[in-house]
Amino acid sequence: MLTWEDDVEVHALRKRGWSISAIARHTKFDRKTVRKYLAGDGTPGVRIRTGPDPFEPFVDYVVARLSEDPHLWARTLYDELEDLGFGLSYQSLTRHLRDRKLRPVCAACRTATQRPNAVIAHAPGDETQWDWLELPDPPDSWGWGKTAHLLVGSLAHSGKWRGALASSEDQPHLVACLDRVTRGLGGVTRVWRFDRMATVCDPGSGRVTASFAGVAKHYGVSVAICPPRRGNRKAWWRRSTTPPPNAGGAPWPTT
C-alpha cells in the first residue's frame, strides 16, 4: 500500500521521465505496485483486505457493552474480548473503536462539557484540588482486593499534581494521603477544594464535617466544596494531568 505522500512522489518521478524500474528501486516498492498506482488502479492509504475482517464478529458485543457503559475502559473491554477469542492487539481494538465510532456519546458528559465555561484564574499558592480515582485489579500481593484508590492533588494555578495510593477511601486513609501528597507538592495552599465526598462534608448540604474540620485546622487551610452537579470540576485531573498508573493499562508499580 502506498500512502498519499508515496503516491505523489511516484507520480512526480514518472513525470520527470523515470522508468518504472528506477522508481521501484528508489522508493523500495515492487514494480507491480508502482505500475498499479501510476495507472490509477490503487487508492493511496487504503489497504485491500484479502480475507474476512477479524474484528467484525465482535462488533455486536462491543456495541452492547459500550451502550451499557459509555465510559468502559478499552483495557477492560479488551480483556473481555480476549476471553471470547479476540486475536487482535489492544492497539487494533482502540483503532477500531475510533475508526468505527463505536463508543456512544455520554449525554451527561456532553451536558457538562458543552455548556458555557469560565476560566478561573488562581494565584500561586491559592488552591489545591483533590479527587479520588478508583483503579481496578491491583497486585494480589498488596491484599487490597479488586480495587485500589488513588488520591490526586493538583495545584490549581499550574496543574502540577501528585498522587498517593490507598486501600480505602475512608477518612484515616484520606488524611494520610492528603499529608503525603501535600508534602510532594511542596506544602499547603490557602484553600483545599473537594468534591462532595462523605469523608469531608455532608454530600447533601456541602457542610464540612466536624471530624474533617479538625484536619483542616491542623493544616491551617480553608475548605471549599464544589457545588452539586458540577461536571466541569469533576475529574479535573483528567484535563490537566497525564493518566496515573494503570489508568490506560500500564503495569502497576512494584514498590
CSV table of C-alpha atoms in Angstrom, one decimal:
chain,number,residue,atom,x,y,z
A,1,MET,CA,0.0,0.0,0.0
A,2,LEU,CA,1.2,3.5,-0.9
A,3,THR,CA,0.5,6.5,1.3
A,4,TRP,CA,-0.6,9.7,-0.3
A,5,GLU,CA,2.9,11.0,0.1
A,6,ASP,CA,4.3,7.9,-1.6
A,7,ASP,CA,1.8,8.3,-4.5
A,8,VAL,CA,2.7,11.9,-5.0
A,9,GLU,CA,6.4,11.0,-5.2
A,10,VAL,CA,5.8,8.1,-7.6
A,11,HIS,CA,3.8,10.3,-10.0
A,12,ALA,CA,6.4,13.2,-9.7
A,13,LEU,CA,9.3,10.8,-10.6
A,14,ARG,CA,7.3,9.4,-13.5
A,15,LYS,CA,6.7,12.9,-14.9
A,16,ARG,CA,10.5,13.5,-14.7
A,17,GLY,CA,10.9,10.6,-17.1
A,18,TRP,CA,12.0,7.9,-14.7
A,19,SER,CA,11.3,4.3,-15.6
A,20,ILE,CA,9.1,2.1,-13.5
A,21,SER,CA,12.1,0.0,-12.6
A,22,ALA,CA,14.0,3.1,-11.4
A,23,ILE,CA,11.1,4.4,-9.4
A,24,ALA,CA,10.7,1.0,-7.8
A,25,ARG,CA,14.4,0.9,-6.8
A,26,HIS,CA,14.2,4.4,-5.4
A,27,THR,CA,11.0,4.0,-3.4
A,28,LYS,CA,11.6,0.3,-2.5
A,29,PHE,CA,8.2,-0.7,-3.8
A,30,ASP,CA,7.9,-3.5,-6.3
A,31,ARG,CA,7.3,-2.7,-9.9
A,32,LYS,CA,3.9,-4.2,-9.9
A,33,THR,CA,2.7,-1.9,-7.1
A,34,VAL,CA,4.3,1.2,-8.8
A,35,ARG,CA,2.6,0.3,-12.1
A,36,LYS,CA,-0.8,-0.2,-10.4
A,37,TYR,CA,-0.8,3.2,-8.7
A,38,LEU,CA,0.5,5.0,-11.8
A,39,ALA,CA,-2.4,3.5,-13.8
A,40,GLY,CA,-4.8,4.7,-11.1
A,41,ASP,CA,-5.9,1.2,-10.1
A,42,GLY,CA,-4.9,1.7,-6.4
A,43,THR,CA,-6.2,4.2,-3.8
A,44,PRO,CA,-3.5,5.7,-1.6
A,45,GLY,CA,-3.9,5.0,2.1
A,46,VAL,CA,-6.4,2.2,1.6
A,47,ARG,CA,-5.3,-1.4,2.1
A,48,ILE,CA,-7.2,-4.0,0.2
A,49,ARG,CA,-8.3,-6.7,2.6
A,50,THR,CA,-7.8,-10.2,1.2
A,51,GLY,CA,-9.8,-12.1,3.9
A,52,PRO,CA,-12.7,-11.5,6.2
A,53,ASP,CA,-12.5,-8.7,8.8
A,54,PRO,CA,-11.3,-10.3,12.0
A,55,PHE,CA,-13.0,-7.6,14.1
A,56,GLU,CA,-16.4,-8.0,12.5
A,57,PRO,CA,-17.6,-10.9,14.7
A,58,PHE,CA,-17.0,-8.8,17.9
A,59,VAL,CA,-18.8,-5.6,16.8
A,60,ASP,CA,-22.2,-6.5,18.3
A,61,TYR,CA,-20.6,-7.4,21.6
A,62,VAL,CA,-18.6,-4.2,21.7
A,63,VAL,CA,-21.6,-2.1,20.8
A,64,ALA,CA,-23.7,-3.7,23.5
A,65,ARG,CA,-21.0,-3.2,26.2
A,66,LEU,CA,-20.4,0.4,25.3
A,67,SER,CA,-24.1,1.1,25.2
A,68,GLU,CA,-24.3,-0.2,28.8
A,69,ASP,CA,-21.3,1.8,29.9
A,70,PRO,CA,-20.0,4.6,27.6
A,71,HIS,CA,-17.1,5.1,29.9
A,72,LEU,CA,-15.9,1.4,29.9
A,73,TRP,CA,-12.1,1.4,29.7
A,74,ALA,CA,-10.8,0.0,26.5
A,75,ARG,CA,-8.4,-2.2,28.5
A,76,THR,CA,-11.3,-3.8,30.4
A,77,LEU,CA,-13.1,-4.3,27.1
A,78,TYR,CA,-10.0,-5.9,25.6
A,79,ASP,CA,-9.7,-8.4,28.5
A,80,GLU,CA,-13.3,-9.4,28.0
A,81,LEU,CA,-12.9,-9.8,24.2
A,82,GLU,CA,-9.7,-11.9,24.8
A,83,ASP,CA,-11.9,-14.4,26.8
A,84,LEU,CA,-14.2,-14.6,23.7
A,85,GLY,CA,-11.3,-15.4,21.4
A,86,PHE,CA,-10.3,-12.0,20.2
A,87,GLY,CA,-7.0,-12.3,18.5
A,88,LEU,CA,-6.1,-8.8,17.6
A,89,SER,CA,-3.9,-6.4,19.6
A,90,TYR,CA,-5.1,-3.8,22.1
A,91,GLN,CA,-3.9,-1.1,19.7
A,92,SER,CA,-6.1,-2.7,17.0
A,93,LEU,CA,-9.1,-2.6,19.3
A,94,THR,CA,-8.7,1.1,20.1
A,95,ARG,CA,-8.2,1.9,16.4
A,96,HIS,CA,-11.4,0.2,15.5
A,97,LEU,CA,-13.3,2.0,18.3
A,98,ARG,CA,-12.1,5.3,16.8
A,99,ASP,CA,-12.5,4.5,13.2
A,100,ARG,CA,-15.9,2.9,13.5
A,101,LYS,CA,-17.1,5.4,16.1
A,102,LEU,CA,-18.4,2.6,18.3
A,103,ARG,CA,-18.3,4.5,21.6
A,104,PRO,CA,-21.5,6.4,22.1
A,105,VAL,CA,-21.6,9.9,23.3
A,106,CYS,CA,-22.5,10.2,27.0
A,107,ALA,CA,-25.3,12.6,27.4
A,108,ALA,CA,-24.3,13.6,31.0
A,109,CYS,CA,-20.7,14.3,29.8
A,110,ARG,CA,-21.9,16.2,26.8
A,111,THR,CA,-24.1,18.4,29.0
A,112,ALA,CA,-21.1,19.1,31.3
A,113,THR,CA,-18.5,19.8,28.5
A,114,GLN,CA,-20.7,21.7,26.1
A,115,ARG,CA,-22.2,24.3,28.4
A,116,PRO,CA,-20.5,27.7,28.8
A,117,ASN,CA,-17.4,27.7,30.9
A,118,ALA,CA,-15.5,30.4,32.7
A,119,VAL,CA,-11.7,30.0,33.1
A,120,ILE,CA,-10.9,30.7,36.8
A,121,ALA,CA,-7.5,32.3,37.4
A,122,HIS,CA,-5.7,31.1,40.5
A,123,ALA,CA,-2.7,32.8,42.1
A,124,PRO,CA,0.2,30.5,43.1
A,125,GLY,CA,-0.4,29.0,46.5
A,126,ASP,CA,-4.1,29.7,46.3
A,127,GLU,CA,-5.8,26.4,45.9
A,128,THR,CA,-5.2,22.6,45.7
A,129,GLN,CA,-7.9,20.5,44.1
A,130,TRP,CA,-8.5,16.9,45.3
A,131,ASP,CA,-10.3,13.9,44.0
A,132,TRP,CA,-10.2,10.1,44.3
A,133,LEU,CA,-9.7,7.7,41.4
A,134,GLU,CA,-10.6,4.0,41.6
A,135,LEU,CA,-8.1,1.7,39.9
A,136,PRO,CA,-9.0,-1.9,39.2
A,137,ASP,CA,-7.1,-5.1,39.8
A,138,PRO,CA,-4.1,-4.1,42.0
A,139,PRO,CA,-1.5,-6.8,42.5
A,140,ASP,CA,-2.7,-9.6,44.7
A,141,SER,CA,0.4,-9.3,46.9
A,142,TRP,CA,-1.0,-5.9,48.2
A,143,GLY,CA,-4.0,-7.6,49.7
A,144,TRP,CA,-6.3,-4.8,48.6
A,145,GLY,CA,-9.0,-6.8,46.8
A,146,LYS,CA,-10.2,-5.8,43.4
A,147,THR,CA,-9.8,-2.0,43.7
A,148,ALA,CA,-7.0,0.4,44.7
A,149,HIS,CA,-7.7,4.0,45.4
A,150,LEU,CA,-5.6,7.0,44.2
A,151,LEU,CA,-5.9,10.4,45.8
A,152,VAL,CA,-4.8,13.0,43.3
A,153,GLY,CA,-4.0,16.6,44.4
A,154,SER,CA,-3.4,19.3,41.8
A,155,LEU,CA,-2.3,22.9,42.2
A,156,ALA,CA,-5.0,25.0,40.5
A,157,HIS,CA,-2.6,27.7,39.2
A,158,SER,CA,-0.2,25.3,37.4
A,159,GLY,CA,-1.7,21.9,37.1
A,160,LYS,CA,1.2,20.3,38.9
A,161,TRP,CA,-0.1,17.1,40.6
A,162,ARG,CA,0.9,14.3,42.9
A,163,GLY,CA,-0.9,11.1,43.9
A,164,ALA,CA,-1.0,8.6,46.7
A,165,LEU,CA,-2.3,5.1,46.7
A,166,ALA,CA,-4.6,3.7,49.4
A,167,SER,CA,-6.6,0.6,50.1
A,168,SER,CA,-9.7,2.5,51.1
A,169,GLU,CA,-11.3,6.0,50.8
A,170,ASP,CA,-12.2,6.2,54.4
A,171,GLN,CA,-11.2,9.3,56.4
A,172,PRO,CA,-8.0,7.9,58.0
A,173,HIS,CA,-6.7,6.9,54.6
A,174,LEU,CA,-7.8,10.2,53.2
A,175,VAL,CA,-5.8,12.2,55.8
A,176,ALA,CA,-2.7,10.0,55.3
A,177,CYS,CA,-2.9,10.6,51.5
A,178,LEU,CA,-3.5,14.3,52.0
A,179,ASP,CA,-0.4,14.6,54.1
A,180,ARG,CA,1.7,12.6,51.6
A,181,VAL,CA,0.5,14.5,48.5
A,182,THR,CA,0.8,17.9,50.2
A,183,ARG,CA,4.4,17.2,51.0
A,184,GLY,CA,5.0,16.1,47.5
A,185,LEU,CA,3.5,19.3,46.2
A,186,GLY,CA,5.8,21.4,48.4
A,187,GLY,CA,3.4,22.5,51.1
A,188,VAL,CA,-0.1,23.6,51.8
A,189,THR,CA,-2.1,26.2,49.8
A,190,ARG,CA,-4.6,28.6,51.1
A,191,VAL,CA,-7.7,26.5,50.1
A,192,TRP,CA,-8.3,22.8,49.6
A,193,ARG,CA,-11.2,22.1,47.2
A,194,PHE,CA,-13.1,18.8,47.3
A,195,ASP,CA,-15.9,17.2,45.5
A,196,ARG,CA,-18.8,16.2,47.8
A,197,MET,CA,-17.1,13.2,49.4
A,198,ALA,CA,-18.7,12.0,52.6
A,199,THR,CA,-15.3,11.9,54.4
A,200,VAL,CA,-15.1,15.7,54.1
A,201,CYS,CA,-18.6,17.0,54.1
A,202,ASP,CA,-22.3,16.1,54.2
A,203,PRO,CA,-23.0,15.3,50.5
A,204,GLY,CA,-26.4,16.8,50.6
A,205,SER,CA,-25.7,20.2,52.2
A,206,GLY,CA,-22.0,20.5,51.5
A,207,ARG,CA,-21.3,21.4,55.1
A,208,VAL,CA,-17.8,20.3,56.3
A,209,THR,CA,-18.0,17.5,58.9
A,210,ALA,CA,-16.7,18.1,62.4
A,211,SER,CA,-14.0,15.5,62.1
A,212,PHE,CA,-12.6,16.9,58.9
A,213,ALA,CA,-12.8,20.4,60.3
A,214,GLY,CA,-10.2,19.3,62.8
A,215,VAL,CA,-8.0,18.1,59.9
A,216,ALA,CA,-8.3,21.5,58.1
A,217,LYS,CA,-7.5,23.4,61.3
A,218,HIS,CA,-4.4,21.2,61.8
A,219,TYR,CA,-3.1,22.2,58.3
A,220,GLY,CA,-4.3,25.8,58.5
A,221,VAL,CA,-6.3,25.6,55.3
A,222,SER,CA,-9.8,26.7,54.2
A,223,VAL,CA,-12.1,24.0,52.7
A,224,ALA,CA,-14.1,24.7,49.6
A,225,ILE,CA,-16.7,22.2,48.4
A,226,CYS,CA,-17.8,22.0,44.8
A,227,PRO,CA,-21.5,22.8,44.2
A,228,PRO,CA,-23.6,19.8,43.2
A,229,ARG,CA,-23.8,18.7,39.6
A,230,ARG,CA,-20.6,20.5,38.5
A,231,GLY,CA,-19.3,18.1,35.9
A,232,ASN,CA,-16.7,20.6,34.7
A,233,ARG,CA,-15.0,20.4,38.1
A,234,LYS,CA,-15.4,16.7,38.4
A,235,ALA,CA,-12.4,14.8,37.1
A,236,TRP,CA,-10.4,18.0,36.8
A,237,TRP,CA,-7.1,16.0,36.9
A,238,ARG,CA,-8.1,14.3,33.5
A,239,ARG,CA,-7.8,17.7,31.8
A,240,SER,CA,-4.5,18.8,33.5
A,241,THR,CA,-2.5,15.6,34.0
A,242,THR,CA,-1.4,12.5,32.3
A,243,PRO,CA,-3.2,9.3,33.3
A,244,PRO,CA,-2.0,7.9,36.7
A,245,PRO,CA,-0.6,4.4,36.9
A,246,ASN,CA,-2.7,1.7,35.2
A,247,ALA,CA,-5.3,4.1,34.0
A,248,GLY,CA,-4.5,3.1,30.5
A,249,GLY,CA,-3.4,-0.4,31.2
A,250,ALA,CA,0.2,0.4,32.2
A,251,PRO,CA,1.8,-2.0,34.7
A,252,TRP,CA,1.3,-1.4,38.4
A,253,PRO,CA,4.3,-0.2,40.4
A,254,THR,CA,6.1,-3.0,42.2
A,255,THR,CA,7.3,-0.9,45.1
